[in-house]
Backbone as a chain_set.jsonl record, in Angstrom:
{"seq": "XXXXXXXXXXXXXXXXXXXXXXXXXXXXXXXXXXXXXXXXXXXXXXXXXXXXXXXXXXXXXXXXXXXXXXXXXXXXXXXXXXXXXXXXXXXXXXXXXXXXXXXXXXXXXXXXXXXXXXXXXXXXXXXXXXXXXXXXXXXXXXXXXXXXXXXXXXXXXXXXXXXXXXXXXXXXXXXXXXXXXXXXXXXXXXXX", "coords": {"N": [[4.983, 14.838, -7.736], [1.815, 13.427, -7.95], [-0.625, 13.234, -10.43], [-3.952, 12.847, -11.005], [-6.288, 12.793, -13.46], [-9.476, 13.453, -14.46], [-10.53, 10.763, -14.252], [-12.366, 7.964, -15.243], [-14.199, 5.077, -14.55], [-15.831, 1.982, -14.641], [-17.407, -0.902, -13.254], [-19.054, -3.213, -14.808], [-22.346, -2.215, -14.535], [-21.834, -0.51, -12.492], [-20.69, 2.568, -11.6], [-17.624, 3.594, -10.663], [-15.491, 5.428, -10.699], [-15.904, 8.721, -11.693], [-15.025, 10.945, -13.779], [-12.98, 11.665, -12.009], [-10.626, 13.608, -10.253], [-7.429, 14.37, -8.837], [-4.7, 15.696, -7.012], [-1.652, 14.608, -5.692], [0.787, 15.331, -3.495], [4.33, 14.77, -2.72], [5.374, 12.745, 0.098], [3.568, 11.342, 2.896], [0.433, 10.226, 2.212], [-2.885, 9.777, 3.12], [-5.721, 7.945, 2.133], [-8.974, 8.141, 2.961], [-12.085, 6.727, 3.757], [-15.403, 5.264, 3.542], [-15.814, 1.664, 3.441], [-15.786, 0.18, 0.243], [-16.032, 2.503, -1.242], [-14.265, 3.129, -3.272], [-11.523, 3.396, -2.903], [-9.543, 1.339, -3.093], [-9.77, 0.707, -5.8], [-8.879, 3.13, -6.882], [-6.177, 3.117, -6.022], [-5.314, 0.87, -7.48], [-5.608, 1.788, -10.106], [-3.718, 3.843, -10.066], [-1.428, 2.296, -9.805], [-1.303, 1.078, -12.22], [-2.533, -1.323, -12.541], [-5.192, -1.542, -13.069], [-6.995, -0.337, -15.755], [-8.359, 2.801, -16.517], [-11.465, 3.831, -18.078], [-11.35, 6.319, -19.197], [-9.34, 9.304, -18.913], [-6.312, 10.399, -17.189], [-3.21, 9.416, -15.648], [-0.476, 10.787, -14.12], [2.957, 11.169, -13.124], [3.503, 8.804, -11.9], [5.292, 5.86, -12.141], [4.563, 2.758, -12.99], [6.366, 0.609, -13.107], [8.211, 1.227, -11.226], [7.012, 1.206, -8.81], [5.835, 0.035, -5.695], [3.397, -2.196, -4.535], [1.08, -2.853, -2.043], [-1.22, -5.223, -1.519], [-4.65, -5.691, -0.353], [-4.949, -8.265, 0.536], [-2.63, -10.473, 2.07], [-0.985, -12.092, 0.473], [1.128, -13.939, 0.802], [3.559, -16.483, 0.243], [2.828, -19.746, 0.989], [4.702, -21.801, 1.25], [7.121, -20.653, 1.711], [9.476, -19.27, 3.989], [9.344, -16.578, 6.445], [11.685, -15.035, 6.185], [12.491, -15.83, 3.616], [10.382, -14.81, 2.114], [11.106, -12.185, 1.981], [13.776, -12.224, 0.936], [13.28, -13.261, -1.549], [12.442, -11.136, -3.151], [14.467, -9.326, -3.124], [17.42, -7.955, -4.694], [20.252, -9.973, -5.638], [22.566, -8.886, -4.463], [21.523, -7.634, -2.25], [20.494, -9.486, -0.524], [21.356, -10.056, 2.022], [20.079, -8.249, 3.583], [17.65, -9.01, 4.607], [17.109, -9.394, 7.343], [17.09, -6.774, 8.264], [14.708, -5.808, 7.137], [12.846, -7.488, 8.309], [13.131, -6.629, 10.944], [12.246, -4.014, 10.589], [9.499, -4.415, 10.445], [9.044, -5.378, 12.935], [9.529, -8.127, 13.312], [11.695, -9.573, 14.08], [13.491, -12.504, 14.72], [11.567, -14.155, 13.695], [12.195, -15.121, 11.245], [12.445, -17.784, 10.311], [9.881, -18.735, 10.332], [6.89, -20.028, 8.884], [4.128, -18.745, 6.905], [1.692, -19.871, 7.906], [2.198, -20.171, 10.587], [2.151, -17.673, 11.624], [0.465, -14.945, 13.244], [-2.501, -13.099, 12.239], [-1.926, -10.319, 12.264], [0.868, -10.391, 12.304], [1.409, -11.598, 9.845], [0.437, -9.599, 8.196], [2.216, -7.527, 8.723], [4.536, -8.713, 7.752], [3.936, -8.841, 5.023], [3.853, -6.097, 4.518], [6.523, -5.429, 5.109], [7.821, -6.817, 3.066], [6.841, -5.425, 0.834], [7.891, -2.847, 1.334], [10.616, -3.47, 1.246], [10.89, -4.119, -1.407], [10.899, -1.673, -2.573], [11.379, 1.238, -4.657], [9.982, 4.122, -6.302], [7.621, 4.909, -5.256], [5.219, 3.964, -2.829], [2.303, 2.131, -2.682], [-0.203, 1.473, -0.582], [-2.551, -0.659, 0.588], [-4.729, -0.769, 3.114], [-2.603, -1.124, 5.138], [-2.13, -1.732, 7.845], [-3.958, -3.514, 8.884], [-5.23, -5.455, 11.445], [-3.081, -4.955, 13.122], [-1.724, -3.846, 16.183], [-2.271, -0.618, 17.791], [0.034, 0.652, 19.025], [2.273, -0.636, 17.908], [1.738, -0.1, 15.247], [2.155, 2.679, 15.212], [4.936, 2.793, 15.677], [5.949, 1.462, 13.412], [4.96, 3.107, 11.424], [6.576, 5.342, 11.849], [9.027, 4.312, 11.0], [8.389, 3.834, 8.359], [8.03, 6.452, 7.424], [10.68, 7.301, 7.697], [11.897, 6.086, 5.549], [11.762, 7.826, 3.474], [10.286, 7.745, 1.096], [7.706, 8.51, -1.099], [4.34, 7.758, -0.197], [1.1, 6.336, -0.582], [-1.649, 5.626, 1.268], [-4.403, 3.583, 1.804], [-6.769, 3.648, 4.26], [-8.572, 3.096, 7.379], [-7.853, 3.564, 9.909], [-7.487, 5.56, 12.764], [-4.968, 6.205, 14.021], [-3.157, 5.876, 11.973], [-4.065, 7.691, 10.088], [-3.595, 10.086, 11.487], [-0.842, 10.117, 11.509], [-0.034, 10.668, 8.976], [0.974, 12.988, 6.366], [-1.017, 14.276, 5.011], [-4.566, 13.967, 4.664], [-6.925, 12.599, 2.568], [-10.228, 12.813, 2.34], [-12.802, 10.694, 1.375], [-15.746, 9.581, -0.436], [-18.363, 7.572, -1.78], [-19.627, 4.974, -3.966], [-20.053, 6.899, -7.056], [-16.546, 7.597, -6.635], [-15.63, 10.38, -4.671], [-14.356, 13.489, -3.397], [-14.755, 14.6, -0.036]], "CA": [[3.558, 15.036, -7.577], [0.956, 12.538, -8.739], [-1.814, 13.925, -10.926], [-5.029, 12.022, -11.547], [-7.099, 13.767, -14.191], [-10.726, 13.037, -15.124], [-10.587, 9.302, -14.342], [-13.683, 7.329, -15.275], [-14.09, 3.617, -14.55], [-17.022, 1.283, -14.143], [-17.423, -2.365, -13.233], [-20.418, -3.496, -15.253], [-23.198, -1.028, -14.451], [-21.447, 0.285, -11.318], [-19.745, 3.648, -11.878], [-16.753, 3.724, -9.495], [-14.813, 6.716, -10.877], [-16.641, 9.53, -12.652], [-14.221, 12.147, -14.023], [-12.328, 11.944, -10.721], [-9.312, 14.243, -10.354], [-6.776, 14.57, -7.546], [-3.248, 15.878, -7.018], [-1.068, 14.064, -4.475], [2.2, 15.723, -3.383], [5.197, 13.804, -2.051], [5.133, 12.562, 1.524], [2.63, 10.272, 3.225], [-0.942, 10.655, 1.983], [-3.886, 8.764, 3.454], [-7.043, 7.987, 1.516], [-9.899, 7.689, 3.992], [-13.478, 6.713, 3.338], [-16.076, 4.013, 3.886], [-15.534, 0.485, 2.623], [-16.522, 0.112, -1.008], [-16.213, 3.804, -1.912], [-13.409, 3.197, -4.455], [-10.109, 3.645, -2.557], [-8.712, 0.283, -3.67], [-9.786, 0.9, -7.257], [-8.011, 4.263, -7.182], [-4.796, 2.638, -5.893], [-5.036, -0.043, -8.598], [-5.435, 2.62, -11.297], [-2.424, 4.515, -9.913], [-0.37, 1.301, -9.99], [-1.343, 0.541, -13.571], [-3.117, -2.664, -12.508], [-6.529, -1.397, -13.636], [-7.014, 0.781, -16.704], [-9.635, 3.521, -16.545], [-12.079, 4.027, -19.4], [-10.827, 7.588, -19.688], [-8.572, 10.051, -17.94], [-4.867, 10.173, -17.191], [-2.431, 9.367, -14.415], [0.905, 11.183, -14.367], [3.784, 11.228, -11.926], [3.641, 7.451, -11.373], [5.853, 4.863, -13.045], [4.189, 1.477, -12.404], [7.525, -0.28, -13.006], [9.022, 1.667, -10.085], [6.042, 1.351, -7.733], [5.569, -1.173, -4.904], [1.976, -2.23, -4.198], [0.648, -3.772, -0.988], [-2.626, -5.568, -1.704], [-5.4, -5.913, 0.88], [-4.621, -9.628, 0.951], [-1.189, -10.529, 2.323], [-0.359, -12.745, -0.679], [2.374, -14.603, 1.19], [3.691, -17.828, -0.305], [2.781, -20.609, 2.171], [5.852, -22.711, 1.3], [8.339, -19.856, 1.926], [9.582, -18.708, 5.327], [9.279, -15.117, 6.499], [12.917, -14.5, 5.6], [12.477, -16.089, 2.178], [9.421, -13.883, 1.5], [11.858, -10.948, 1.744], [14.924, -12.439, 0.039], [12.781, -13.551, -2.901], [12.241, -9.919, -3.945], [15.68, -8.506, -3.073], [18.483, -8.333, -5.641], [21.263, -10.845, -5.007], [23.481, -8.093, -3.649], [20.846, -7.153, -1.052], [19.848, -10.578, 0.205], [21.748, -10.014, 3.427], [19.285, -7.229, 4.255], [16.345, -9.534, 5.034], [16.95, -9.123, 8.77], [16.725, -5.356, 8.411], [13.296, -5.627, 6.806], [12.063, -8.15, 9.355], [13.17, -5.709, 12.087], [11.381, -2.891, 10.195], [8.119, -4.81, 10.749], [9.058, -5.979, 14.27], [9.451, -9.586, 13.151], [12.995, -10.163, 14.399], [13.338, -13.821, 15.324], [10.52, -14.915, 12.999], [12.65, -15.395, 9.889], [12.241, -19.176, 9.921], [8.464, -19.097, 10.435], [6.067, -20.051, 7.675], [2.935, -17.92, 7.097], [0.664, -20.531, 8.718], [2.564, -20.047, 11.996], [2.081, -16.264, 12.001], [-0.867, -14.385, 13.481], [-2.941, -12.229, 11.146], [-1.175, -9.068, 12.307], [2.259, -10.671, 11.925], [1.419, -11.821, 8.397], [0.247, -8.303, 7.552], [3.485, -6.797, 8.853], [5.48, -9.338, 6.833], [3.583, -8.369, 3.677], [4.284, -4.701, 4.442], [7.99, -5.425, 5.042], [8.185, -7.251, 1.714], [6.535, -4.31, -0.066], [8.88, -1.79, 1.581], [11.92, -3.966, 0.786], [10.879, -4.065, -2.87], [11.349, -0.314, -2.853], [10.842, 1.967, -5.793], [9.79, 5.562, -6.136], [6.312, 5.141, -4.659], [4.563, 2.842, -2.173], [0.844, 2.182, -2.653], [-0.464, 0.548, 0.523], [-3.98, -0.845, 0.805], [-4.963, -1.235, 4.487], [-1.322, -1.715, 5.535], [-2.017, -2.1, 9.259], [-5.111, -4.309, 9.319], [-4.876, -6.478, 12.434], [-1.867, -4.573, 13.849], [-2.087, -3.02, 17.327], [-1.95, 0.806, 17.588], [1.389, 1.024, 19.424], [3.181, -1.156, 16.888], [1.452, 0.669, 14.042], [2.835, 3.978, 15.331], [6.389, 2.6, 15.505], [6.23, 1.11, 12.018], [4.71, 4.325, 10.643], [7.791, 6.166, 11.962], [10.036, 3.705, 10.124], [7.921, 4.07, 6.988], [8.37, 7.843, 7.121], [12.144, 7.416, 7.601], [12.34, 5.578, 4.241], [11.76, 8.972, 2.558], [9.665, 7.352, -0.162], [6.292, 8.878, -1.072], [3.43, 6.631, -0.013], [-0.333, 6.592, -0.528], [-2.204, 4.566, 2.097], [-5.849, 3.516, 2.005], [-6.902, 3.199, 5.642], [-9.646, 3.585, 8.244], [-7.324, 3.623, 11.266], [-7.185, 6.934, 13.192], [-3.549, 6.446, 14.307], [-2.468, 5.973, 10.684], [-4.48, 8.971, 9.514], [-2.935, 11.193, 12.191], [0.601, 10.071, 11.255], [0.234, 11.037, 7.585], [1.124, 14.415, 6.084], [-2.306, 14.781, 4.576], [-5.642, 12.979, 4.575], [-7.925, 12.889, 1.547], [-11.482, 12.167, 2.748], [-13.509, 10.271, 0.178], [-17.007, 8.895, -0.314], [-18.792, 7.047, -3.065], [-19.304, 5.315, -5.347], [-18.701, 7.066, -7.561], [-15.582, 8.196, -5.703], [-15.597, 11.848, -4.658], [-13.792, 14.09, -2.183], [-15.737, 15.212, 0.875]], "C": [[2.814, 14.09, -8.515], [-0.274, 13.331, -9.151], [-2.767, 12.914, -11.555], [-6.024, 12.978, -12.18], [-8.282, 13.092, -14.87], [-10.825, 11.521, -15.303], [-12.034, 8.823, -14.302], [-13.477, 5.822, -15.393], [-15.384, 3.031, -14.009], [-16.761, -0.211, -14.17], [-18.847, -2.763, -13.568], [-21.222, -2.21, -15.257], [-22.789, -0.091, -13.317], [-20.362, 1.289, -11.682], [-18.926, 3.887, -10.61], [-16.002, 5.055, -9.528], [-15.542, 7.473, -11.978], [-15.945, 10.879, -12.807], [-13.529, 12.617, -12.741], [-10.934, 12.508, -10.946], [-8.76, 14.483, -8.952], [-5.294, 14.795, -7.79], [-2.721, 15.428, -5.67], [0.406, 14.455, -4.431], [3.012, 14.613, -2.719], [4.892, 13.773, -0.555], [4.205, 11.384, 1.733], [1.213, 10.817, 3.112], [-1.878, 9.501, 2.296], [-5.158, 9.02, 2.663], [-7.998, 7.378, 2.535], [-11.316, 7.753, 3.47], [-14.087, 5.373, 3.657], [-15.676, 2.871, 2.952], [-16.4, 0.524, 1.371], [-16.671, 1.43, -1.749], [-15.318, 3.955, -3.143], [-11.941, 3.441, -4.169], [-9.191, 2.613, -3.201], [-8.65, 0.415, -5.184], [-8.851, 2.037, -7.647], [-6.536, 3.857, -7.073], [-4.414, 1.747, -7.07], [-4.844, 0.723, -9.91], [-4.076, 3.31, -11.234], [-1.275, 3.562, -10.187], [-0.325, 0.742, -11.406], [-1.921, -0.858, -13.628], [-4.526, -2.689, -13.095], [-6.505, -0.173, -14.541], [-8.375, 1.466, -16.656], [-10.171, 3.588, -17.972], [-11.547, 5.305, -20.033], [-10.099, 8.285, -18.553], [-7.11, 9.658, -17.956], [-4.312, 10.145, -15.769], [-1.017, 9.779, -14.788], [1.643, 11.286, -13.039], [3.968, 9.887, -11.253], [4.226, 6.571, -12.464], [5.548, 3.498, -12.44], [5.368, 0.507, -12.235], [8.404, 0.063, -11.805], [8.142, 1.932, -8.855], [5.875, 0.011, -7.026], [4.133, -1.094, -4.399], [1.734, -3.267, -3.115], [-0.846, -3.993, -1.152], [-3.324, -5.708, -0.355], [-5.134, -7.311, 1.427], [-3.103, -9.695, 1.104], [-0.403, -11.144, 1.168], [1.018, -13.321, -0.362], [2.38, -16.012, 0.609], [3.785, -18.81, 0.868], [3.985, -21.531, 2.318], [7.179, -21.974, 1.512], [8.321, -19.28, 3.348], [9.471, -17.184, 5.275], [10.519, -14.504, 5.864], [12.938, -14.687, 4.088], [11.483, -15.174, 1.446], [10.135, -12.579, 1.134], [12.979, -11.182, 0.731], [14.472, -12.716, -1.389], [12.651, -12.295, -3.765], [13.467, -9.006, -3.945], [16.648, -8.898, -4.181], [19.515, -9.181, -4.904], [22.177, -10.078, -4.064], [22.844, -7.629, -2.34], [20.244, -8.232, -0.197], [20.218, -10.628, 1.679], [20.943, -9.014, 4.238], [17.936, -7.735, 4.761], [16.089, -9.243, 6.509], [16.547, -7.689, 9.052], [15.239, -5.151, 8.168], [12.393, -6.356, 7.787], [12.017, -7.263, 10.605], [12.275, -4.492, 11.819], [9.939, -3.176, 10.627], [7.989, -5.479, 12.116], [8.806, -7.481, 14.214], [10.807, -10.247, 13.373], [12.764, -11.477, 15.131], [12.303, -14.697, 14.653], [10.937, -15.319, 11.593], [12.404, -16.81, 9.407], [10.792, -19.623, 9.949], [7.788, -19.068, 9.07], [4.785, -19.255, 7.935], [1.868, -18.559, 7.991], [0.946, -20.411, 10.213], [2.482, -18.611, 12.499], [0.638, -15.86, 12.289], [-1.244, -13.511, 12.282], [-2.167, -10.924, 11.096], [0.276, -9.26, 11.908], [2.366, -10.873, 10.416], [1.273, -10.487, 7.654], [1.532, -7.485, 7.594], [4.533, -7.383, 7.926], [5.202, -8.884, 5.4], [4.024, -6.916, 3.488], [5.803, -4.612, 4.331], [8.462, -5.815, 3.647], [7.951, -6.129, 0.707], [7.571, -3.203, 0.095], [10.254, -2.197, 1.069], [12.014, -3.93, -0.736], [11.302, -2.681, -3.345], [10.704, 0.285, -4.083], [10.683, 3.424, -5.448], [8.476, 5.908, -5.459], [5.824, 3.844, -4.025], [3.066, 3.096, -2.193], [0.398, 1.087, -1.696], [-1.955, 0.499, 0.824], [-4.202, -1.515, 2.157], [-3.701, -1.883, 5.062], [-1.242, -2.202, 6.973], [-3.244, -2.847, 9.777], [-4.629, -5.396, 10.283], [-3.634, -6.165, 13.254], [-2.271, -3.618, 14.975], [-1.599, -1.581, 17.147], [-0.514, 1.188, 17.938], [2.411, 0.583, 18.375], [2.98, -0.405, 15.58], [2.196, 1.995, 14.074], [4.333, 3.834, 15.12], [6.74, 2.299, 14.046], [5.961, 2.302, 11.104], [5.922, 5.246, 10.698], [8.884, 5.627, 11.058], [9.667, 3.907, 8.658], [8.267, 5.491, 6.559], [9.871, 8.002, 6.902], [12.685, 6.875, 6.279], [12.447, 6.713, 3.216], [11.298, 8.597, 1.152], [8.204, 7.798, -0.097], [5.421, 7.628, -0.963], [1.996, 7.141, 0.005], [-0.947, 5.383, 0.157], [-3.716, 4.661, 2.112], [-6.059, 2.923, 3.389], [-8.131, 3.782, 6.303], [-9.108, 3.915, 9.636], [-6.91, 5.042, 11.669], [-5.699, 7.185, 13.433], [-2.735, 6.532, 13.022], [-2.8, 7.321, 10.049], [-3.728, 10.13, 10.169], [-1.435, 11.228, 11.936], [0.965, 10.477, 9.826], [0.335, 12.554, 7.442], [-0.19, 15.049, 5.676], [-3.288, 13.622, 4.494], [-6.619, 13.467, 3.519], [-9.172, 12.102, 1.934], [-12.335, 11.93, 1.509], [-14.845, 9.639, 0.532], [-17.368, 8.382, -1.707], [-19.42, 5.694, -2.911], [-20.391, 6.182, -5.991], [-17.834, 7.861, -6.572], [-15.6, 9.708, -5.83], [-14.964, 12.311, -3.354], [-14.904, 14.686, -1.346], [-15.015, 16.15, 1.819]], "O": [[3.135, 13.97, -9.697], [-0.89, 14.013, -8.333], [-2.422, 12.221, -12.513], [-6.544, 13.872, -11.513], [-8.103, 12.256, -15.756], [-11.166, 11.047, -16.387], [-12.816, 9.226, -13.441], [-12.694, 5.349, -16.217], [-15.952, 3.531, -13.038], [-15.999, -0.716, -14.995], [-19.742, -2.668, -12.729], [-20.839, -1.231, -15.896], [-23.338, 1.004, -13.192], [-19.245, 0.905, -12.032], [-19.466, 4.332, -9.597], [-15.89, 5.732, -8.506], [-15.773, 6.938, -13.062], [-16.227, 11.828, -12.075], [-13.499, 13.809, -12.435], [-10.153, 11.965, -11.727], [-9.504, 14.759, -8.011], [-4.698, 14.166, -8.665], [-3.257, 15.804, -4.628], [1.196, 13.967, -5.239], [2.452, 13.638, -2.217], [4.234, 14.666, -0.021], [4.067, 10.528, 0.859], [0.837, 11.75, 3.822], [-1.695, 8.387, 1.804], [-5.612, 10.157, 2.537], [-7.838, 6.221, 2.925], [-11.704, 8.722, 2.817], [-13.372, 4.435, 4.008], [-15.253, 3.097, 1.818], [-17.585, 0.855, 1.425], [-17.355, 1.49, -2.772], [-15.577, 4.819, -3.981], [-11.172, 3.674, -5.101], [-8.172, 2.973, -3.791], [-7.585, 0.252, -5.78], [-8.113, 1.928, -8.626], [-5.732, 4.213, -7.936], [-3.308, 1.859, -7.598], [-4.009, 0.346, -10.731], [-3.358, 3.358, -12.233], [-0.254, 3.968, -10.741], [0.6, 0.007, -11.751], [-1.817, -1.523, -14.659], [-4.996, -3.727, -13.56], [-6.049, 0.898, -14.139], [-9.414, 0.811, -16.742], [-9.43, 3.424, -18.941], [-11.321, 5.369, -21.241], [-10.224, 7.908, -17.388], [-6.71, 8.715, -18.64], [-4.853, 10.747, -14.842], [-0.418, 9.182, -15.683], [1.041, 11.466, -11.981], [4.525, 9.816, -10.157], [3.716, 6.54, -13.584], [6.199, 3.102, -11.473], [5.365, -0.32, -11.323], [9.254, -0.737, -11.413], [8.468, 2.748, -7.993], [5.783, -1.03, -7.677], [3.7, -0.056, -3.898], [2.135, -4.422, -3.251], [-1.645, -3.078, -0.953], [-2.662, -5.829, 0.675], [-5.1, -7.513, 2.641], [-2.373, -9.048, 0.353], [0.735, -10.746, 0.918], [1.952, -13.205, -1.156], [1.335, -16.653, 0.497], [4.72, -18.723, 1.664], [4.258, -22.0, 3.423], [8.242, -22.595, 1.495], [7.276, -18.857, 3.842], [9.5, -16.583, 4.201], [10.413, -13.555, 5.087], [13.361, -13.79, 3.359], [11.712, -14.805, 0.295], [9.824, -11.948, 0.123], [13.116, -10.421, -0.228], [15.206, -12.435, -2.337], [12.74, -12.382, -4.99], [13.506, -8.022, -4.683], [16.691, -10.065, -4.572], [19.628, -9.105, -3.68], [22.521, -10.568, -2.988], [23.562, -7.265, -1.408], [19.545, -7.93, 0.77], [19.476, -11.181, 2.491], [21.105, -8.935, 5.456], [17.153, -6.95, 5.297], [14.973, -8.883, 6.885], [15.764, -7.419, 9.962], [14.581, -4.412, 8.901], [11.289, -5.893, 8.07], [10.974, -7.159, 11.252], [11.618, -3.997, 12.735], [9.244, -2.285, 11.117], [6.957, -6.074, 12.425], [7.991, -8.026, 14.958], [11.039, -11.361, 12.902], [11.945, -11.553, 16.048], [12.169, -15.869, 15.004], [10.111, -15.811, 10.824], [12.178, -17.024, 8.216], [10.496, -20.774, 9.626], [8.069, -18.216, 8.227], [4.393, -19.105, 9.093], [1.207, -17.855, 8.755], [0.028, -20.536, 11.024], [2.72, -18.357, 13.68], [-0.295, -16.363, 11.664], [-0.411, -13.224, 11.423], [-1.79, -10.465, 10.017], [0.859, -8.399, 11.249], [3.299, -10.379, 9.783], [1.903, -10.272, 6.618], [1.892, -6.829, 6.616], [5.342, -6.643, 7.366], [6.13, -8.577, 4.652], [4.512, -6.548, 2.419], [6.321, -3.813, 3.55], [9.393, -5.214, 3.109], [8.778, -5.908, -0.178], [8.075, -2.677, -0.897], [10.981, -1.37, 0.519], [13.096, -3.732, -1.289], [11.968, -2.531, -4.37], [9.616, -0.119, -4.493], [11.186, 3.9, -4.43], [8.237, 7.068, -5.123], [5.986, 2.763, -4.593], [2.608, 4.157, -1.768], [0.599, -0.097, -1.967], [-2.547, 1.487, 1.259], [-3.896, -2.695, 2.325], [-3.722, -3.056, 5.433], [-0.371, -3.01, 7.296], [-3.535, -2.814, 10.973], [-3.721, -6.162, 9.96], [-3.171, -7.018, 14.011], [-3.058, -2.695, 14.762], [-0.625, -1.344, 16.433], [0.099, 1.974, 17.216], [3.302, 1.347, 18.006], [3.947, -0.107, 14.88], [2.8, 2.394, 13.079], [4.942, 4.668, 14.45], [7.718, 2.826, 13.516], [6.665, 2.488, 10.111], [6.264, 5.87, 9.693], [9.594, 6.4, 10.415], [10.539, 4.126, 7.817], [8.747, 5.703, 5.446], [10.293, 8.752, 6.022], [13.824, 7.175, 5.918], [13.14, 6.578, 2.209], [11.845, 9.067, 0.154], [7.522, 7.489, 0.881], [5.717, 6.588, -1.551], [1.705, 8.217, 0.528], [-0.792, 4.253, -0.305], [-4.261, 5.726, 2.406], [-5.585, 1.822, 3.671], [-8.67, 4.803, 5.875], [-9.829, 4.485, 10.456], [-6.081, 5.659, 11.001], [-5.199, 8.258, 13.092], [-1.707, 7.21, 12.997], [-1.917, 8.008, 9.535], [-3.278, 11.048, 9.484], [-0.808, 12.271, 12.127], [2.144, 10.615, 9.502], [-0.156, 13.304, 8.285], [-0.443, 16.219, 5.963], [-2.91, 12.469, 4.285], [-7.084, 14.606, 3.567], [-9.18, 10.872, 1.868], [-12.562, 12.835, 0.706], [-15.054, 9.212, 1.667], [-16.724, 8.742, -2.692], [-19.724, 5.297, -1.786], [-21.528, 6.196, -5.519], [-18.329, 8.676, -5.793], [-15.586, 10.256, -6.932], [-15.026, 11.618, -2.338], [-15.88, 15.215, -1.878], [-15.647, 16.773, 2.672]]}, "num_chains": 1, "name": "protein.A"}
């Protein structure tokens, strides 16, 4: 269980988190709310990438957490397969095909990011994050640009990993596939 207790954070004069608290059990949890309400900031705090002014986060070990940023952050000089093998331990490098199949990118291992559509690049970034593994996946808009049918299939594979995940999303098919949905508004971030 992840516990966020009395988190406060501001960017300049903008108060994004104001004594915000939330408990997140294991499973797949979706954070839903309008753009700019603070979902990404909350994920970044959970990952240890952004430090709050006050408050605590427990139940998360940033060193054992995989984070999918809103931007794909693919290396343009590395192929799809290399994007995966670069983060796998030497003993697991033969598993790149498994992760490409996870994201329905079989046959695209030799493609460079510039040759991939936006949805394909997003799926590759998600596959790389899932392959990194850990005890928690924090996924910021993981299915942006991905069609609903493919999203549903990949969500099933994500669930089969049996790794807790927190997803920031607006997509109804993702929300309906999660164990719970936390509806948010802001700033400052608040449950609705």
